[in-house]
CSV table of C-alpha atoms and ligand atoms in Angstrom, one decimal:
chain,number,residue,atom,x,y,z
A,1193,UNK,CA,127.2,169.7,82.6
A,1194,UNK,CA,127.9,169.6,85.8
A,1195,UNK,CA,127.1,173.4,86.3
A,1196,UNK,CA,123.5,173.3,84.5
A,1197,UNK,CA,122.4,170.6,87.0
A,1198,UNK,CA,122.4,171.4,90.9
A,1199,UNK,CA,124.1,168.6,92.9
A,1200,UNK,CA,123.8,167.4,96.2
A,1201,UNK,CA,126.3,165.7,98.2
A,1202,UNK,CA,124.7,164.0,101.2
A,1203,UNK,CA,126.5,163.3,104.2
A,1204,UNK,CA,125.1,161.9,107.4
A,1205,UNK,CA,127.0,162.0,110.8
A,1206,UNK,CA,127.1,160.9,113.9
A,1207,UNK,CA,130.9,162.0,115.9
A,1208,UNK,CA,132.7,162.1,113.0
A,1209,UNK,CA,134.6,165.2,114.4
A,1210,UNK,CA,138.3,163.2,113.3
A,1211,UNK,CA,137.3,162.6,109.4
A,1212,UNK,CA,134.3,165.1,108.9
A,1213,UNK,CA,136.0,168.0,107.9
A,1214,UNK,CA,138.3,166.4,105.5
A,1215,UNK,CA,135.5,165.0,103.8
A,1216,UNK,CA,133.8,168.1,102.8
A,1217,UNK,CA,136.9,169.6,101.7
A,1218,UNK,CA,137.6,166.9,99.3
A,1219,UNK,CA,134.4,167.1,97.9
A,1220,UNK,CA,134.4,170.4,97.6
A,1221,UNK,CA,137.6,170.4,95.8
A,1222,UNK,CA,135.9,167.6,93.6
A,1223,UNK,CA,132.9,169.1,92.7
A,1224,UNK,CA,133.3,173.2,94.0
A,1225,UNK,CA,129.6,173.9,92.7
A,1226,UNK,CA,127.9,171.1,94.2
A,1227,UNK,CA,126.1,172.0,97.9
A,1228,UNK,CA,127.3,169.9,100.7
A,1229,UNK,CA,125.1,169.0,103.6
A,1230,UNK,CA,126.1,167.2,106.7
A,1231,UNK,CA,122.7,166.0,108.6
A,1232,UNK,CA,123.8,165.8,112.3
A,1233,UNK,CA,122.6,163.5,114.4
A,1234,UNK,CA,123.0,164.5,118.1
A,1235,UNK,CA,126.7,164.0,118.1
A,1236,UNK,CA,128.6,164.8,121.5
A,1237,UNK,CA,131.5,165.7,119.5
A,1238,UNK,CA,132.9,169.0,117.6
A,1239,UNK,CA,131.1,167.4,114.4
A,1240,UNK,CA,128.8,170.4,113.4
A,1241,UNK,CA,131.8,172.6,114.1
A,1242,UNK,CA,134.0,171.0,111.6
A,1243,UNK,CA,131.9,170.6,109.5
A,1244,UNK,CA,130.6,174.5,109.2
A,1245,UNK,CA,133.8,175.6,109.5
A,1246,UNK,CA,134.7,173.2,106.3
A,1247,UNK,CA,132.0,175.0,104.6
A,1248,UNK,CA,129.3,172.5,104.6
A,1249,UNK,CA,125.6,173.3,104.9
A,1250,UNK,CA,125.1,171.7,108.7
A,1251,UNK,CA,121.2,171.0,109.8
A,1252,UNK,CA,120.2,168.4,112.8
A,1253,UNK,CA,118.2,165.7,113.2
A,1254,UNK,CA,117.2,164.3,116.0
A,1255,UNK,CA,115.9,161.0,115.6
A,1256,UNK,CA,118.9,158.7,115.7
A,1257,UNK,CA,119.9,156.6,113.0
A,1258,UNK,CA,121.3,156.5,109.7
A,1259,UNK,CA,118.2,155.8,108.1
A,1260,UNK,CA,116.3,158.5,109.8
A,1261,UNK,CA,119.1,161.1,108.6
A,1262,UNK,CA,118.9,159.9,104.9
A,1263,UNK,CA,115.1,159.6,104.6
A,1264,UNK,CA,115.1,163.4,106.5
A,1265,UNK,CA,117.1,164.3,103.7
A,1266,UNK,CA,115.8,163.3,100.7
A,1267,UNK,CA,112.6,164.8,101.7
A,1268,UNK,CA,114.1,168.5,102.6
A,1269,UNK,CA,117.2,168.7,100.2
A,1270,UNK,CA,116.4,169.8,96.6
A,1271,UNK,CA,118.6,169.1,93.5
A,1272,UNK,CA,119.0,167.6,90.3
A,1273,UNK,CA,121.6,164.8,91.2
A,1274,UNK,CA,122.3,163.4,94.8
A,1275,UNK,CA,125.6,161.6,96.0
A,1276,UNK,CA,125.4,160.0,99.1
A,1277,UNK,CA,128.5,158.9,101.1
A,1278,UNK,CA,129.6,158.1,104.6
A,1279,UNK,CA,131.3,161.1,107.3
A,1280,UNK,CA,134.1,158.5,108.1
A,1281,UNK,CA,136.7,159.4,105.1
A,1282,UNK,CA,136.8,155.6,104.6
A,1283,UNK,CA,135.1,156.6,100.3
A,1284,UNK,CA,137.1,157.9,97.8
A,1285,UNK,CA,136.2,161.5,96.8
A,1286,UNK,CA,138.0,161.8,93.7
A,1287,UNK,CA,136.0,158.9,92.6
A,1288,UNK,CA,132.9,160.9,93.0
A,1289,UNK,CA,133.1,161.9,88.7
A,1290,UNK,CA,132.4,158.5,88.1
A,1291,UNK,CA,129.8,157.7,90.3
A,1292,UNK,CA,127.8,160.9,89.2
A,1293,UNK,CA,128.3,160.7,85.6
A,1294,UNK,CA,125.8,157.4,84.9
A,1295,UNK,CA,122.8,159.1,86.8
A,1296,UNK,CA,124.0,162.8,84.7
A,1297,UNK,CA,124.0,160.8,80.9
A,1298,UNK,CA,120.9,158.9,82.1
A,1299,UNK,CA,122.0,155.8,82.0
A,1300,UNK,CA,121.7,154.8,85.1
A,1301,UNK,CA,118.7,155.6,88.0
A,1302,UNK,CA,121.4,154.8,90.8
A,1303,UNK,CA,124.9,154.4,91.2
A,1304,UNK,CA,126.7,152.5,93.9
A,1305,UNK,CA,130.4,152.5,94.9
A,1306,UNK,CA,130.9,148.5,95.2
A,1307,UNK,CA,133.4,147.7,97.3
A,1308,UNK,CA,133.9,144.4,96.7
A,1309,UNK,CA,133.6,144.6,92.9
A,1310,UNK,CA,136.4,142.5,91.5
A,1311,UNK,CA,138.3,145.4,90.6
A,1312,UNK,CA,138.0,146.9,93.9
A,1313,UNK,CA,140.9,146.6,96.4
A,1314,UNK,CA,139.2,147.4,99.5
A,1315,UNK,CA,140.4,147.3,103.2
A,1316,UNK,CA,137.7,145.6,105.3
A,1317,UNK,CA,137.8,144.2,109.0
A,1318,UNK,CA,137.3,140.6,108.7
A,1319,UNK,CA,133.8,140.0,110.3
A,1320,UNK,CA,132.7,142.7,108.3
A,1321,UNK,CA,133.5,141.5,104.8
A,1322,UNK,CA,132.3,137.8,105.8
A,1323,UNK,CA,129.0,140.0,106.3
A,1324,UNK,CA,128.7,142.0,103.4
A,1325,UNK,CA,129.7,138.7,101.2
A,1326,UNK,CA,127.1,136.6,103.7
A,1327,UNK,CA,124.2,139.4,102.4
A,1328,UNK,CA,125.2,139.6,99.3
A,1329,UNK,CA,125.2,135.9,98.4
A,1330,UNK,CA,121.6,135.5,100.2
A,1331,UNK,CA,120.3,138.6,98.0
A,1332,UNK,CA,121.4,137.8,94.8
A,1333,UNK,CA,120.2,133.9,95.4
A,1334,UNK,CA,116.7,135.1,96.9
A,1335,UNK,CA,115.8,138.3,94.6
A,1336,UNK,CA,117.8,136.1,91.3
A,1337,UNK,CA,119.9,139.5,90.6
A,1338,UNK,CA,123.6,140.1,90.2
A,1339,UNK,CA,125.0,143.3,92.5
A,1340,UNK,CA,128.5,143.0,94.3
A,1341,UNK,CA,127.5,145.4,97.4
A,1342,UNK,CA,124.0,145.9,98.5
A,1343,UNK,CA,125.1,147.5,101.8
A,1344,UNK,CA,127.6,150.7,99.8
A,1345,UNK,CA,127.3,153.7,101.5
A,1346,UNK,CA,128.6,155.3,98.5
A,1347,UNK,CA,126.1,156.1,95.7
A,1348,UNK,CA,124.2,158.4,93.3
A,1349,UNK,CA,120.8,159.1,92.8
A,1350,UNK,CA,118.5,160.8,90.0
A,1351,UNK,CA,116.0,163.2,91.8
A,1352,UNK,CA,113.4,160.7,90.7
A,1353,UNK,CA,115.0,158.0,92.8
A,1354,UNK,CA,115.4,160.2,96.1
A,1355,UNK,CA,112.0,162.0,95.5
A,1356,UNK,CA,110.3,158.7,94.8
A,1357,UNK,CA,111.3,155.8,96.4
A,1358,UNK,CA,109.1,154.8,99.5
A,1359,UNK,CA,112.2,154.1,101.9
A,1360,UNK,CA,111.2,153.1,105.7
A,1361,UNK,CA,114.3,152.5,107.5
A,1362,UNK,CA,115.6,153.9,110.5
A,1363,UNK,CA,119.0,152.7,111.0
A,1364,UNK,CA,121.9,150.8,109.2
A,1365,UNK,CA,119.4,148.6,107.0
A,1366,UNK,CA,118.8,151.4,104.8
A,1367,UNK,CA,121.3,150.3,102.1
A,1368,UNK,CA,119.5,146.8,101.9
A,1369,UNK,CA,116.1,149.0,101.1
A,1370,UNK,CA,117.4,151.0,98.7
A,1371,UNK,CA,118.9,148.6,96.8
A,1372,UNK,CA,115.9,146.1,96.7
A,1373,UNK,CA,113.5,148.8,96.3
A,1374,UNK,CA,115.2,150.4,93.5
A,1375,UNK,CA,115.5,146.9,91.6
A,1376,UNK,CA,112.0,145.7,92.6
A,1377,UNK,CA,110.9,149.2,90.8
A,1378,UNK,CA,112.8,148.6,87.8
A,1379,UNK,CA,115.4,151.7,88.5
A,1380,UNK,CA,118.7,151.0,86.4
A,1381,UNK,CA,121.6,150.1,88.7
A,1382,UNK,CA,125.0,150.7,87.9
A,1383,UNK,CA,127.8,149.5,90.0
A,1384,UNK,CA,131.3,151.5,89.7
A,1385,UNK,CA,134.3,149.6,91.7
A,1386,UNK,CA,135.8,152.1,94.7
A,1387,UNK,CA,138.2,151.2,97.0
A,1388,UNK,CA,137.2,151.3,100.6
A,1389,UNK,CA,139.8,152.8,103.3
A,1390,UNK,CA,139.8,151.9,107.0
A,1391,UNK,CA,138.9,154.7,109.8
A,1392,UNK,CA,141.7,156.5,111.4
A,1393,UNK,CA,142.6,155.9,114.5
A,1394,UNK,CA,140.9,156.8,117.3
A,1395,UNK,CA,137.6,157.3,114.8
A,1396,UNK,CA,135.0,154.9,116.1
A,1397,UNK,CA,132.6,152.5,114.2
A,1398,UNK,CA,128.9,153.2,114.7
A,1399,UNK,CA,128.1,149.8,113.6
A,1400,UNK,CA,127.3,146.9,116.0
A,1401,UNK,CA,127.9,144.0,114.2
A,1402,UNK,CA,124.9,141.9,115.9
A,1403,UNK,CA,122.7,144.2,116.3
A,1404,UNK,CA,123.1,145.6,112.7
A,1405,UNK,CA,123.2,142.3,111.1
A,1406,UNK,CA,120.0,140.7,112.4
A,1407,UNK,CA,118.5,144.4,111.1
A,1408,UNK,CA,120.2,143.7,108.0
A,1409,UNK,CA,118.8,140.0,107.9
A,1410,UNK,CA,115.1,141.0,108.9
A,1411,UNK,CA,114.8,143.5,105.9
A,1412,UNK,CA,115.9,141.1,103.7
A,1413,UNK,CA,113.1,138.8,104.8
A,1414,UNK,CA,110.8,141.5,105.2
A,1415,UNK,CA,111.2,142.4,101.5
A,1416,UNK,CA,111.1,139.4,100.5
A,1417,UNK,CA,107.9,138.8,102.2
A,1418,UNK,CA,106.3,142.0,100.8
A,1419,UNK,CA,107.8,141.8,97.1
A,1420,UNK,CA,108.0,138.0,96.3
A,1421,UNK,CA,105.3,136.6,98.4
A,1422,UNK,CA,104.9,133.4,96.3
A,1423,UNK,CA,109.0,132.7,96.9
A,1424,UNK,CA,108.4,133.4,100.6
A,1425,UNK,CA,105.4,131.3,101.3
A,1426,UNK,CA,105.4,128.9,98.5
A,1427,UNK,CA,108.9,127.8,99.9
A,1428,UNK,CA,107.7,127.2,103.6
A,1429,UNK,CA,104.5,125.7,102.3
A,1430,UNK,CA,106.6,123.2,100.3
A,1431,UNK,CA,108.7,122.3,102.9
A,1432,UNK,CA,105.4,121.4,105.4
A,1433,UNK,CA,103.8,119.3,102.3
A,1434,UNK,CA,107.4,117.3,101.9
A,1435,UNK,CA,107.4,116.9,105.8
A,1436,UNK,CA,103.8,115.6,105.7
A,1437,UNK,CA,104.5,113.2,102.8
A,1438,UNK,CA,107.2,111.0,105.2
A,1439,UNK,CA,104.4,109.5,107.6
A,1440,UNK,CA,102.2,109.7,105.1
A,1441,UNK,CA,103.8,107.7,102.2
A,1442,UNK,CA,104.9,105.4,105.4
A,1443,UNK,CA,100.9,105.2,106.3
A,1444,UNK,CA,99.8,104.2,103.3
A,1445,UNK,CA,102.0,101.8,102.5
A,1446,UNK,CA,100.9,100.2,105.9
A,1447,UNK,CA,97.4,101.1,104.7
A,1448,UNK,CA,98.4,98.7,101.9
A,1449,UNK,CA,99.9,95.9,103.3
A,1450,UNK,CA,97.5,95.4,106.1
A,1451,UNK,CA,93.9,97.1,105.4
A,1452,UNK,CA,93.8,99.2,108.7
A,1453,UNK,CA,95.6,102.4,110.0
A,1454,UNK,CA,97.4,101.5,113.1
A,1455,UNK,CA,99.0,104.7,113.8
A,1456,UNK,CA,96.5,107.3,114.1
A,1457,UNK,CA,98.5,110.3,115.4
A,1458,UNK,CA,101.2,109.7,112.7
A,1459,UNK,CA,98.2,110.1,110.1
A,1460,UNK,CA,96.7,113.2,111.9
A,1461,UNK,CA,100.4,114.4,112.0
A,1462,UNK,CA,100.9,114.3,108.3
A,1463,UNK,CA,97.5,115.4,107.3
A,1464,UNK,CA,98.1,118.3,109.6
A,1465,UNK,CA,101.5,119.2,107.6
A,1466,UNK,CA,100.1,118.9,104.3
A,1467,UNK,CA,97.3,120.9,105.0
A,1468,UNK,CA,99.5,124.3,106.6
A,1469,UNK,CA,102.0,123.7,103.8
A,1470,UNK,CA,99.0,123.9,101.3
A,1471,UNK,CA,97.9,127.0,103.2
A,1472,UNK,CA,100.6,128.4,103.1
A,1473,UNK,CA,100.9,127.8,99.5
A,1474,UNK,CA,97.7,129.6,98.7
A,1475,UNK,CA,98.5,132.4,101.0
A,1476,UNK,CA,101.4,132.8,98.9
A,1477,UNK,CA,99.6,132.5,95.4
A,1478,UNK,CA,97.2,136.2,97.0
A,1479,UNK,CA,99.9,138.1,98.1
A,1480,UNK,CA,101.2,137.2,94.8
A,1481,UNK,CA,98.5,138.5,92.5
A,1482,UNK,CA,98.2,141.4,95.5
A,1483,UNK,CA,101.7,142.2,95.0
A,1484,UNK,CA,101.6,142.1,91.4
A,1485,UNK,CA,99.0,144.5,91.1
A,1486,UNK,CA,100.8,147.4,93.4
A,1487,UNK,CA,103.3,146.5,91.2
A,1488,UNK,CA,101.3,147.5,88.1
A,1489,UNK,CA,100.1,150.5,90.0
A,1490,UNK,CA,103.6,151.8,91.0
A,1491,UNK,CA,104.5,151.4,87.2
A,1492,UNK,CA,101.5,153.7,86.3
A,1493,UNK,CA,102.6,156.2,89.1
A,1494,UNK,CA,106.1,155.9,87.7
A,1495,UNK,CA,104.5,157.0,84.3
A,1496,UNK,CA,102.8,159.8,85.7
A,1497,UNK,CA,105.8,161.1,87.3
A,1498,UNK,CA,107.7,161.1,84.0
A,1499,UNK,CA,104.8,163.3,82.5
A,1500,UNK,CA,104.6,165.5,85.5
A,1501,UNK,CA,108.4,166.2,84.6
A,1502,UNK,CA,108.0,166.9,81.2
A,1503,UNK,CA,105.2,169.1,82.1
A,1504,UNK,CA,107.3,171.1,84.7
A,1505,UNK,CA,110.5,171.4,82.3
A,1506,UNK,CA,108.2,172.5,79.6
A,1507,UNK,CA,107.2,175.6,81.9
A,1508,UNK,CA,110.5,176.7,82.8
B,284,GTP,N1,123.4,160.7,111.3
B,284,GTP,C1,123.8,159.8,111.6
B,284,GTP,N2,124.4,159.1,110.9
B,284,GTP,C2,125.1,158.1,111.8
B,284,GTP,C3,124.3,157.3,112.6
B,284,GTP,N3,125.1,155.9,112.5
B,284,GTP,C4,126.3,155.8,111.8
B,284,GTP,N4,125.8,157.1,110.6
B,284,GTP,C5,126.7,157.8,109.6
B,284,GTP,O1,126.4,156.6,109.0
B,284,GTP,C6,127.7,156.5,108.1
B,284,GTP,C7,128.2,155.2,108.3
B,284,GTP,O2,128.7,154.6,109.4
B,284,GTP,P1,129.8,153.8,110.1
B,284,GTP,O3,129.6,153.9,111.3
B,284,GTP,O4,131.3,154.3,109.2
B,284,GTP,O5,129.3,152.1,109.3
B,284,GTP,P2,130.0,151.2,108.0
B,284,GTP,O6,130.7,152.2,107.3
B,284,GTP,O7,129.2,150.3,107.8
B,284,GTP,O8,131.7,150.9,108.9
B,284,GTP,P3,132.9,151.1,109.4
B,284,GTP,O9,133.6,152.3,108.9
B,284,GTP,O10,133.9,150.1,109.7
B,284,GTP,O11,133.0,152.4,110.8
B,284,GTP,C8,129.2,157.6,108.6
B,284,GTP,O12,129.0,158.8,108.4
B,284,GTP,C9,128.4,157.5,110.5
B,284,GTP,O13,128.8,159.0,111.2
B,284,GTP,C10,123.4,157.7,113.2
B,284,GTP,O14,122.7,157.8,113.8
B,284,GTP,N5,123.4,159.3,112.6
B,285,MG,MG1,132.3,153.8,107.4
């Protein structure tokens, strides 16, 4: 089955001279027929030389950032199935068969190697672990899904996902976006437990905890606004309305007791808050309807993609 289908291994790289050759060789020995692509992003070290010597197809991307690189890979590389993995040697190459199996057998559209699965024994830095847990919790509760590792960099995709999922991220928020957009488009996601190992001595992380943490946080909220507007605007609206009811109820009470409104500023505050809240709720409702219609359009496009694929399969 493996030989009939073209598999592409995608490795985004930025200054990974210490590890890249090992990663390329490991994947080559696991999947000898796969094409291994290393996209270098202005590395100032020997990443390109090392990757080429190890037998990878090396291309360069000038726009800095993991997201920019993944987007270029998705656009430029043709294959039936895709595996994406980091160049830092922290993900186990020997699990690639399990990672790719569900997409090849048609059980899944995207497979994520989960570093936080109950069956994984990952070697996380403490701060990274806390960040990952926080984002998983946030996403699972806001989007009502159950994913154990939204930020995993070890994934497999079908051609359909790679060619039709519209991703916009430029940096490390790419994984969040991939997970959420796949969920929103009803793609089937399967998680396979993997163990994350540590970067070797002397190889530097490209993640900036604060900067990239804020970026991922923003991405989650931007996607909530775009895909679940009623949840986002409705919750904010409800908060304003409840806040406005506090002085409101006191004022009504006062009016009933005395027959006059003694604290006009409080009345204005209450009315202002309740009106703003109502406005937010209605904004949410309007956007919800628009989002729904676009979802329908998306489904129809997916249907058309399926038909086109069938026609092109037929032609071959
Ligand atoms: N092409 C390209 N690759 C990048 C860039 N930033 C990071 N990467 C690659 O993306 C992968 C993940 O980056 P890492 O620094 O390992 O991030 P991480 O896995 O979240 O964190 P650590 O493993 O703890 O360092 C590695 O292969 C990096 O080389 C970039 O700007 N351009
Ligand atoms: Mg890493």
